[in-house]
Short mmCIF file of C-alpha atoms in Angstrom, two decimals:
data_model
loop_
_atom_site.label_atom_id
_atom_site.label_comp_id
_atom_site.label_asym_id
_atom_site.label_seq_id
_atom_site.Cartn_x
_atom_site.Cartn_y
_atom_site.Cartn_z
CA UNK A 1388 5.09 -17.55 -18.81
CA UNK A 1389 5.97 -18.44 -22.80
CA UNK A 1390 2.25 -20.19 -23.32
CA UNK A 1391 1.12 -19.12 -26.95
CA UNK A 1392 -2.21 -17.57 -27.11
CA UNK A 1393 -5.16 -19.92 -27.17
CA UNK A 1394 -5.77 -20.38 -31.01
CA UNK A 1395 -8.87 -18.34 -32.27
CA UNK A 1396 -12.44 -20.25 -31.14
CA UNK A 1397 -16.15 -19.34 -31.60
CA UNK A 1398 -17.94 -17.37 -28.67
CA UNK A 1399 -20.07 -20.69 -28.09
CA UNK A 1400 -17.09 -22.80 -28.15
CA UNK A 1401 -15.75 -20.42 -25.84
CA UNK A 1402 -18.72 -20.23 -23.49
CA UNK A 1403 -18.66 -24.32 -23.27
CA UNK A 1404 -15.06 -24.43 -22.45
CA UNK A 1405 -14.95 -21.86 -19.76
CA UNK A 1406 -18.25 -23.12 -18.00
CA UNK A 1407 -16.55 -26.35 -17.53
CA UNK A 1408 -13.57 -24.86 -16.35
CA UNK A 1409 -16.05 -22.83 -13.84
CA UNK A 1410 -17.48 -26.14 -12.78
CA UNK A 1411 -14.00 -27.79 -12.37
CA UNK A 1412 -12.98 -24.74 -10.00
CA UNK A 1413 -16.28 -24.56 -7.87
CA UNK A 1414 -15.39 -28.76 -6.64
CA UNK A 1415 -12.45 -27.97 -5.87
CA UNK A 1416 -13.00 -24.57 -3.53
CA UNK A 1417 -15.75 -26.67 -2.39
CA UNK A 1418 -13.77 -29.75 -0.97
CA UNK A 1419 -11.57 -27.01 0.82
CA UNK A 1420 -13.18 -26.86 4.23
CA UNK A 1421 -10.30 -26.29 7.31
CA UNK A 1422 -9.35 -22.94 8.27
CA UNK A 1423 -6.39 -22.82 10.20
CA UNK A 1424 -3.38 -20.83 10.94
CA UNK A 1425 -0.51 -20.91 8.40
CA UNK A 1426 3.10 -20.95 7.97
CA UNK A 1427 3.95 -18.95 5.16
CA UNK A 1428 7.38 -18.27 3.75
CA UNK A 1429 8.66 -16.17 1.22
CA UNK A 1430 12.41 -17.28 0.05
CA UNK A 1431 14.64 -17.46 -2.91
CA UNK A 1432 16.53 -14.82 -5.39
CA UNK A 1433 14.08 -12.40 -6.64
CA UNK A 1434 12.85 -9.23 -5.18
CA UNK A 1435 9.18 -9.11 -3.84
CA UNK A 1436 9.56 -11.55 -0.55
CA UNK A 1437 9.41 -8.82 1.93
CA UNK A 1438 7.17 -6.42 -0.62
CA UNK A 1439 4.07 -9.96 -0.64
CA UNK A 1440 4.25 -9.90 3.13
CA UNK A 1441 4.04 -6.18 3.49
CA UNK A 1442 1.05 -7.00 0.66
CA UNK A 1443 -0.26 -9.77 3.19
CA UNK A 1444 -0.46 -7.35 6.35
CA UNK A 1445 -2.59 -4.72 4.07
CA UNK A 1446 -4.99 -7.75 3.42
CA UNK A 1447 -5.17 -8.59 6.70
CA UNK A 1448 -5.31 -5.46 8.27
CA UNK A 1449 -8.12 -4.69 5.47
CA UNK A 1450 -10.25 -7.54 7.03
CA UNK A 1451 -9.46 -5.45 10.44
CA UNK A 1452 -7.03 -8.34 12.04
CA UNK A 1453 -4.16 -6.99 13.85
CA UNK A 1454 -0.46 -7.52 12.49
CA UNK A 1455 2.83 -7.56 14.60
CA UNK A 1456 6.21 -7.17 12.25
CA UNK A 1457 9.42 -7.99 13.63
CA UNK A 1458 12.55 -6.87 11.50
CA UNK A 1459 15.33 -9.20 12.00
CA UNK A 1460 17.75 -7.25 9.40
CA UNK A 1461 17.48 -3.65 9.71
CA UNK A 1462 18.43 -0.95 6.68
CA UNK A 1463 16.52 -3.15 3.84
CA UNK A 1464 12.95 -0.86 4.34
CA UNK A 1465 13.35 1.54 6.77
CA UNK A 1466 12.11 4.33 4.90
CA UNK A 1467 8.61 3.84 2.52
CA UNK A 1468 6.75 1.18 4.41
CA UNK A 1469 7.67 1.68 7.64
CA UNK A 1470 6.71 5.23 7.79
CA UNK A 1471 3.38 4.69 6.14
CA UNK A 1472 2.39 1.62 8.51
CA UNK A 1473 3.59 3.69 11.74
CA UNK A 1474 1.67 6.49 10.44
CA UNK A 1475 -1.77 5.30 9.24
CA UNK A 1476 -1.90 1.56 11.06
CA UNK A 1477 -1.03 2.64 14.19
CA UNK A 1478 -4.29 0.84 15.90
CA UNK A 1479 -3.05 -2.36 13.59
CA UNK A 1480 -0.08 -2.81 13.06
CA UNK A 1481 3.34 -3.41 15.95
CA UNK A 1482 6.72 -2.67 14.16
CA UNK A 1483 9.59 -4.02 15.77
CA UNK A 1484 12.91 -3.37 14.07
CA UNK A 1485 15.19 -5.18 16.44
CA UNK A 1486 17.70 -6.59 13.76
CA UNK A 1487 21.22 -5.27 13.11
CA UNK A 1488 22.46 -4.58 9.58
CA UNK A 1489 22.97 -7.12 6.85
CA UNK A 1490 26.04 -9.37 8.58
CA UNK A 1491 28.19 -7.81 6.09
CA UNK A 1492 27.65 -4.48 7.03
CA UNK A 1493 28.41 -5.38 10.54
CA UNK A 1494 31.04 -7.54 11.47
CA UNK A 1495 30.55 -8.62 14.72
CA UNK A 1496 28.95 -11.96 15.23
CA UNK A 1497 28.39 -12.06 18.83
CA UNK A 1498 26.29 -8.57 18.21
CA UNK A 1499 24.37 -10.31 15.58
CA UNK A 1500 23.09 -13.42 17.48
CA UNK A 1501 21.97 -11.36 20.50
CA UNK A 1502 20.19 -9.25 17.90
CA UNK A 1503 18.81 -11.91 16.07
CA UNK A 1504 17.51 -13.56 19.82
CA UNK A 1505 16.74 -10.43 20.52
CA UNK A 1506 14.20 -10.07 17.60
CA UNK A 1507 13.07 -13.58 17.93
CA UNK A 1508 11.72 -13.08 21.86
CA UNK A 1509 10.01 -9.96 20.27
CA UNK A 1510 8.43 -12.72 17.75
CA UNK A 1511 7.55 -15.32 20.84
CA UNK A 1512 5.95 -11.95 22.94
CA UNK A 1513 4.02 -11.33 19.48
CA UNK A 1514 2.99 -14.81 18.80
CA UNK A 1515 1.62 -15.17 22.73
CA UNK A 1516 -0.72 -11.51 22.23
CA UNK A 1517 -4.25 -13.01 21.28
CA UNK A 1518 -5.17 -9.63 19.72
CA UNK A 1519 -2.79 -10.13 16.96
CA UNK A 1520 -3.73 -12.49 14.25
CA UNK A 1521 -0.98 -12.41 11.57
CA UNK A 1522 2.71 -12.30 12.59
CA UNK A 1523 5.84 -11.37 10.02
CA UNK A 1524 9.12 -12.25 10.79
CA UNK A 1525 11.21 -10.36 8.01
CA UNK A 1526 14.20 -11.75 6.96
CA UNK A 1527 14.51 -14.17 9.19
CA UNK A 1528 15.95 -16.28 6.94
CA UNK A 1529 19.32 -14.23 7.07
CA UNK A 1530 19.39 -14.79 10.72
CA UNK A 1531 19.45 -18.90 9.87
CA UNK A 1532 21.71 -18.47 7.14
CA UNK A 1533 24.72 -16.95 9.18
CA UNK A 1534 23.97 -18.97 12.25
CA UNK A 1535 22.41 -16.48 14.16
CA UNK A 1536 19.61 -18.44 14.90
CA UNK A 1537 18.82 -22.58 15.02
CA UNK A 1538 15.99 -23.15 12.80
CA UNK A 1539 15.43 -26.66 14.42
CA UNK A 1540 14.89 -24.78 17.73
CA UNK A 1541 12.74 -21.87 16.00
CA UNK A 1542 10.75 -24.29 13.98
CA UNK A 1543 10.05 -26.14 16.94
CA UNK A 1544 8.69 -22.86 18.74
CA UNK A 1545 6.71 -21.94 15.61
CA UNK A 1546 4.85 -25.47 15.92
CA UNK A 1547 3.51 -24.51 19.80
CA UNK A 1548 1.89 -21.57 18.19
CA UNK A 1549 -1.69 -21.00 19.33
CA UNK A 1550 -4.38 -22.16 16.66
CA UNK A 1551 -5.32 -19.45 14.43
CA UNK A 1552 -2.22 -17.55 14.15
CA UNK A 1553 -0.60 -16.96 10.34
CA UNK A 1554 2.97 -16.23 10.69
CA UNK A 1555 4.70 -14.81 7.23
CA UNK A 1556 8.36 -15.72 7.49
CA UNK A 1557 10.82 -14.15 4.62
CA UNK A 1558 14.24 -13.98 3.27
CA UNK A 1559 16.38 -16.02 0.72
CA UNK A 1560 17.35 -19.12 1.61
CA UNK A 1561 14.73 -20.47 3.77
CA UNK A 1562 16.51 -23.61 5.70
CA UNK A 1563 14.96 -27.11 4.68
CA UNK A 1564 13.62 -27.87 8.53
CA UNK A 1565 11.45 -24.66 7.90
CA UNK A 1566 10.38 -25.75 3.91
CA UNK A 1567 9.35 -29.40 5.83
CA UNK A 1568 7.05 -27.24 8.27
CA UNK A 1569 5.58 -24.86 5.92
CA UNK A 1570 1.95 -24.86 4.99
CA UNK A 1571 2.89 -22.49 2.01
CA UNK A 1572 6.41 -21.81 0.28
CA UNK A 1573 6.59 -19.52 -2.68
CA UNK A 1574 9.82 -18.95 -4.29
CA UNK A 1575 10.70 -15.61 -6.03
CA UNK A 1576 12.89 -16.07 -8.87
CA UNK A 1577 14.54 -13.31 -10.37
CA UNK A 1578 14.45 -13.37 -14.15
CA UNK A 1579 15.38 -9.99 -14.85
CA UNK A 1580 16.49 -7.11 -13.04
CA UNK A 1581 17.89 -3.36 -13.50
CA UNK A 1582 20.88 -3.12 -11.62
CA UNK A 1583 22.28 -5.63 -13.95
CA UNK A 1584 22.00 -2.36 -16.70
CA UNK A 1585 23.34 0.12 -14.33
CA UNK A 1586 20.26 1.55 -12.78
CA UNK A 1587 19.88 2.72 -9.40
CA UNK A 1588 18.12 1.80 -6.09
CA UNK A 1589 15.02 4.30 -6.26
CA UNK A 1590 13.06 5.23 -3.67
CA UNK A 1591 9.17 4.14 -3.65
CA UNK A 1592 10.36 1.38 -5.69
CA UNK A 1593 13.78 -0.42 -4.30
CA UNK A 1594 13.41 0.71 -0.77
CA UNK B 815 16.99 -22.64 -0.60
CA UNK B 816 18.77 -26.00 0.20
CA UNK B 817 22.31 -24.59 0.78
CA UNK B 818 24.04 -25.82 4.28
CA UNK B 819 24.15 -23.08 7.04
CA UNK B 820 28.30 -22.36 6.61
CA UNK B 821 30.81 -24.13 8.37
CA UNK B 822 31.98 -22.73 11.68
CA UNK B 823 34.56 -19.88 11.52
CA UNK B 824 36.38 -17.95 14.53
CA UNK B 825 35.03 -14.32 15.28
CA UNK B 826 38.31 -12.96 13.09
CA UNK B 827 37.73 -15.15 10.09
CA UNK B 828 34.32 -13.96 10.15
CA UNK B 829 34.99 -10.35 10.52
CA UNK B 830 37.08 -10.57 7.44
CA UNK B 831 34.76 -12.24 5.20
CA UNK B 832 32.22 -9.74 6.13
CA UNK B 833 34.42 -6.66 5.59
CA UNK B 834 35.10 -8.34 2.01
CA UNK B 835 31.64 -8.56 1.19
CA UNK B 836 30.87 -4.94 2.18
CA UNK B 837 33.41 -3.34 0.14
CA UNK B 838 32.37 -5.77 -3.25
CA UNK B 839 28.67 -4.77 -2.17
CA UNK B 840 29.46 -0.71 -2.31
CA UNK B 841 31.57 -0.99 -5.29
CA UNK B 842 28.50 -2.24 -6.85
CA UNK B 843 25.78 0.12 -5.73
CA UNK B 844 28.18 3.22 -6.73
CA UNK B 845 28.10 1.97 -10.43
CA UNK B 846 24.10 2.18 -10.15
CA UNK B 847 23.66 6.01 -11.48
CA UNK B 848 20.54 5.88 -13.45
CA UNK B 849 17.20 6.87 -12.29
CA UNK B 850 14.46 6.12 -14.63
CA UNK B 851 10.48 4.99 -14.45
CA UNK B 852 10.84 0.53 -14.49
CA UNK B 853 8.18 -1.51 -16.06
CA UNK B 854 8.29 -4.48 -13.30
CA UNK B 855 6.33 -7.89 -13.88
CA UNK B 856 5.30 -10.38 -11.35
CA UNK B 857 4.56 -13.75 -13.13
CA UNK B 858 4.49 -17.03 -12.37
CA UNK B 859 2.15 -20.08 -11.10
CA UNK B 860 2.90 -19.37 -7.84
CA UNK B 861 1.08 -16.69 -4.42
CA UNK B 862 2.26 -13.08 -4.37
CA UNK B 863 2.43 -12.01 -7.43
CA UNK B 864 -0.65 -9.14 -6.88
CA UNK B 865 0.26 -8.77 -3.00
CA UNK B 866 3.99 -7.92 -4.11
CA UNK B 867 2.34 -5.20 -5.59
CA UNK B 868 -0.37 -3.90 -3.07
CA UNK B 869 3.42 -4.17 -1.17
CA UNK B 870 4.93 -1.54 -4.10
CA UNK B 871 1.87 0.81 -3.55
CA UNK B 872 2.57 0.93 0.13
CA UNK B 873 6.01 1.89 -0.26
CA UNK B 874 5.56 4.50 -2.88
CA UNK B 875 3.03 5.63 -0.52
CA UNK B 876 5.08 5.84 2.14
CA UNK B 877 7.52 7.94 0.61
CA UNK B 878 4.53 10.54 -0.42
CA UNK B 879 4.21 9.10 -3.65
CA UNK B 880 0.55 8.62 -5.59
CA UNK B 881 -0.15 5.30 -6.77
CA UNK B 882 -3.05 4.22 -9.82
CA UNK B 883 -4.50 0.64 -9.98
CA UNK B 884 -6.08 -0.49 -12.45
CA UNK B 885 -8.19 -4.45 -12.23
CA UNK B 886 -8.34 -5.76 -14.97
CA UNK B 887 -9.70 -9.08 -13.62
CA UNK B 888 -12.87 -8.99 -10.56
CA UNK B 889 -12.84 -11.13 -7.36
CA UNK B 890 -9.51 -11.73 -6.42
CA UNK B 891 -9.10 -9.11 -3.94
CA UNK B 892 -12.44 -7.27 -3.90
CA UNK B 893 -12.73 -7.45 0.11
CA UNK B 894 -9.39 -6.67 2.20
CA UNK B 895 -6.69 -4.50 0.22
CA UNK B 896 -9.39 -2.58 -1.81
CA UNK B 897 -11.46 -1.82 1.44
CA UNK B 898 -8.06 -0.33 3.33
CA UNK B 899 -6.58 1.18 0.62
CA UNK B 900 -10.11 2.99 -0.17
CA UNK B 901 -10.15 4.23 3.76
CA UNK B 902 -7.05 4.92 4.89
CA UNK B 903 -5.66 6.14 1.31
CA UNK B 904 -8.36 8.65 -0.53
CA UNK B 905 -5.53 11.24 -0.54
CA UNK B 906 -2.55 8.82 -2.31
CA UNK B 907 -4.24 6.30 -4.37
CA UNK B 908 -7.12 5.96 -6.86
CA UNK B 909 -8.51 2.29 -7.58
CA UNK B 910 -10.20 1.34 -10.93
CA UNK B 911 -11.91 -1.61 -10.65
CA UNK B 912 -12.99 -2.52 -14.26
CA UNK B 913 -12.40 -6.31 -15.10
CA UNK B 914 -14.94 -8.64 -15.21
CA UNK B 915 -14.36 -12.04 -13.37
CA UNK B 916 -12.06 -14.34 -14.56
CA UNK B 917 -12.72 -15.96 -17.47
CA UNK B 918 -14.49 -19.34 -16.12
CA UNK B 919 -16.75 -16.64 -13.92
CA UNK B 920 -18.37 -14.95 -17.55
CA UNK B 921 -18.28 -17.12 -20.65
CA UNK B 922 -19.03 -14.02 -22.64
CA UNK B 923 -16.03 -13.33 -24.86
CA UNK B 924 -17.06 -10.22 -26.30
CA UNK B 925 -18.00 -8.30 -22.74
CA UNK B 926 -14.37 -9.39 -21.50
CA UNK B 927 -12.81 -8.37 -24.52
CA UNK B 928 -14.32 -4.66 -23.49
CA UNK B 929 -14.25 -4.94 -20.42
CA UNK B 930 -10.52 -5.43 -20.59
CA UNK B 931 -10.11 -2.55 -23.08
CA UNK B 932 -11.69 -0.28 -20.40
CA UNK B 933 -9.16 -1.35 -18.03
CA UNK B 934 -5.95 -0.40 -20.55
CA UNK B 935 -8.31 2.88 -21.16
CA UNK B 936 -8.43 4.07 -17.80
CA UNK B 937 -4.85 3.09 -17.24
CA UNK B 938 -3.91 5.03 -20.16
CA UNK B 939 -5.70 8.13 -18.22
CA UNK B 940 -3.64 7.40 -15.03
CA UNK B 941 -0.49 6.89 -17.32
CA UNK B 942 -1.05 10.40 -18.43
CA UNK B 943 -1.82 11.99 -14.93
CA UNK B 944 1.43 13.63 -13.52
CA UNK B 945 0.47 13.49 -10.24
CA UNK B 946 1.14 9.81 -10.49
CA UNK B 947 4.31 8.07 -9.20
CA UNK B 948 3.32 3.95 -9.59
CA UNK B 949 0.32 2.42 -11.80
CA UNK B 950 -0.52 -1.44 -11.14
CA UNK B 951 -2.47 -3.30 -13.78
CA UNK B 952 -3.51 -6.26 -11.68
CA UNK B 953 -4.14 -9.44 -13.18
CA UNK B 954 -3.40 -7.78 -16.88
CA UNK B 955 -1.21 -11.10 -18.06
CA UNK B 956 -4.97 -12.76 -17.73
CA UNK B 957 -6.41 -10.23 -19.89
CA UNK B 958 -3.41 -11.43 -22.83
CA UNK B 959 -3.52 -15.01 -21.94
CA UNK B 960 -7.35 -15.06 -23.22
CA UNK B 961 -6.37 -12.92 -26.34
CA UNK B 962 -8.35 -10.14 -24.58
CA UNK B 963 -5.58 -7.42 -24.94
CA UNK B 964 -3.19 -7.32 -27.81
CA UNK B 965 0.66 -7.92 -25.85
CA UNK B 966 2.50 -5.82 -28.97
CA UNK B 967 -0.02 -2.83 -29.08
CA UNK B 968 0.31 -2.62 -25.00
CA UNK B 969 4.02 -2.60 -24.65
CA UNK B 970 4.15 -0.14 -27.76
CA UNK B 971 1.94 2.11 -25.60
CA UNK B 972 3.66 1.86 -22.24
CA UNK B 973 7.16 2.35 -23.94
CA UNK B 974 5.64 5.48 -24.60
CA UNK B 975 4.65 6.59 -21.33
CA UNK B 976 6.37 9.48 -19.57
CA UNK B 977 9.98 9.37 -18.23
CA UNK B 978 9.96 8.80 -14.43
CA UNK B 979 6.76 6.82 -13.98
CA UNK B 980 6.86 3.31 -12.80
CA UNK B 981 4.03 0.31 -14.27
CA UNK B 982 3.64 -3.20 -12.50
CA UNK B 983 1.65 -5.45 -14.25
CA UNK B 984 1.02 -8.61 -12.96
CA UNK B 985 -0.81 -12.45 -13.46
CA UNK B 986 0.61 -15.46 -14.52
CA UNK B 987 1.97 -16.21 -18.58
CA UNK B 988 3.00 -12.86 -18.90
CA UNK B 989 3.49 -12.74 -23.00
CA UNK B 990 7.10 -13.21 -24.43
CA UNK B 991 6.57 -9.09 -25.55
CA UNK B 992 6.18 -7.68 -21.72
CA UNK B 993 9.46 -9.90 -20.65
CA UNK B 994 11.17 -8.63 -23.69
CA UNK B 995 10.07 -4.81 -22.15
CA UNK B 996 10.53 -5.02 -18.82
CA UNK B 997 13.09 -3.91 -16.65
CA UNK B 998 12.45 -6.13 -13.45
CA UNK B 999 10.80 -9.62 -13.94
CA UNK B 1000 9.93 -11.53 -10.86
CA UNK B 1001 8.43 -15.39 -11.34
CA UNK B 1002 6.37 -16.60 -8.29
CA UNK B 1003 6.96 -20.13 -7.87
CA UNK B 1004 4.67 -22.20 -5.68
CA UNK B 1005 6.80 -24.62 -3.72
CA UNK B 1006 3.81 -26.06 -1.67
CA UNK B 1007 0.44 -24.72 -1.21
CA UNK B 1008 -2.26 -25.46 2.02
CA UNK B 1009 -4.92 -26.36 -0.25
CA UNK B 1010 -3.31 -29.13 -1.72
CA UNK B 1011 -3.70 -30.77 1.99
CA UNK B 1012 -7.58 -29.72 2.01
CA UNK B 1013 -7.45 -26.08 4.04
CA UNK B 1014 -9.89 -23.82 2.71
CA UNK B 1015 -9.14 -20.13 1.68
CA UNK B 1016 -8.77 -17.83 4.58
CA UNK B 1017 -9.99 -14.25 4.90
CA UNK B 1018 -6.84 -12.16 5.51
CA UNK B 1019 -4.58 -14.21 3.83
CA UNK B 1020 -5.44 -15.69 0.43
CA UNK B 1021 -8.25 -13.06 -0.19
#
């Protein structure tokens, strides 16, 4: 992020450098041949874990693929995304909101565990629906973190999904078992946050 | 990410702990009172920078807000997101694809500079359109990185935007001037990537 811009160069030098770069990149891309369903994890303390999952949903639907979303924790994205997905993508997108609030909103461990298990059951149903190409388990890592779901069991079931199905799992504190099993793991790191300087959460940006 | 699950506790202990957590969180949220347009930066080498920006667009449109998107680098999201945004959100979303390909695809510095400046001019137009609530400058950091745009000039113009307008800027290597000026900066870090194990880029996930 703090890289200094490249030193000035002539147009000719630039052209040669970029030709080399393109050749190297083309060669790398040509070596990638396997197509398979991926396990994708968005974790870390920064913003954008769920938001990037909606972006992936949008991208998949742009290719005419169908998406299933299970919400393991309620309250984080009630208003914006869900409304627009239900109103404009009812043909391509199923949403099941089965989580209870964040644990600090609830205080009833048994109900939290039952809700998390119900959300996982809904995920399993979506994973077995062959019309669905991408399943998003939103904030499932919170359920692991509080011991509402067992990572080993869930990862075992994930690994038995049908070929070609992509699954995205979000939330901070992704358990090690999941990171081990995943194909693509991105950590979102907070560098700077407006809450720190007294700005309130705003519709359209924060929720 | 490697945190160990909390040790077993009784339901009563859990309830007390969660009540405390909720009280602390409620207190923090109540102290956040200012509403203002934010400068949001998604940077880092990981996936999800642009994808999380589409998620923010989706969220904003879910609140009936209008979104303008300027693409500073061509080729990264031609097919999926753009198709779906143009087909289903023509009432809420404007897209201007003005970048030229990644530099290693082009090799003509002058044309790259002109294209970047044209993309910034389009951004300025969107920023002055009062019907737009959120502007996304996708991959603009690439234009900074290659010296096609001057960060000081651009940040100066960003800071003069109208009150309430949110701007999202994406791409690896965000320049220091931009990070300084931003309200919210998230770094996407690659932990694990399927390319490394020979899996090819796939429609709906990678593009």
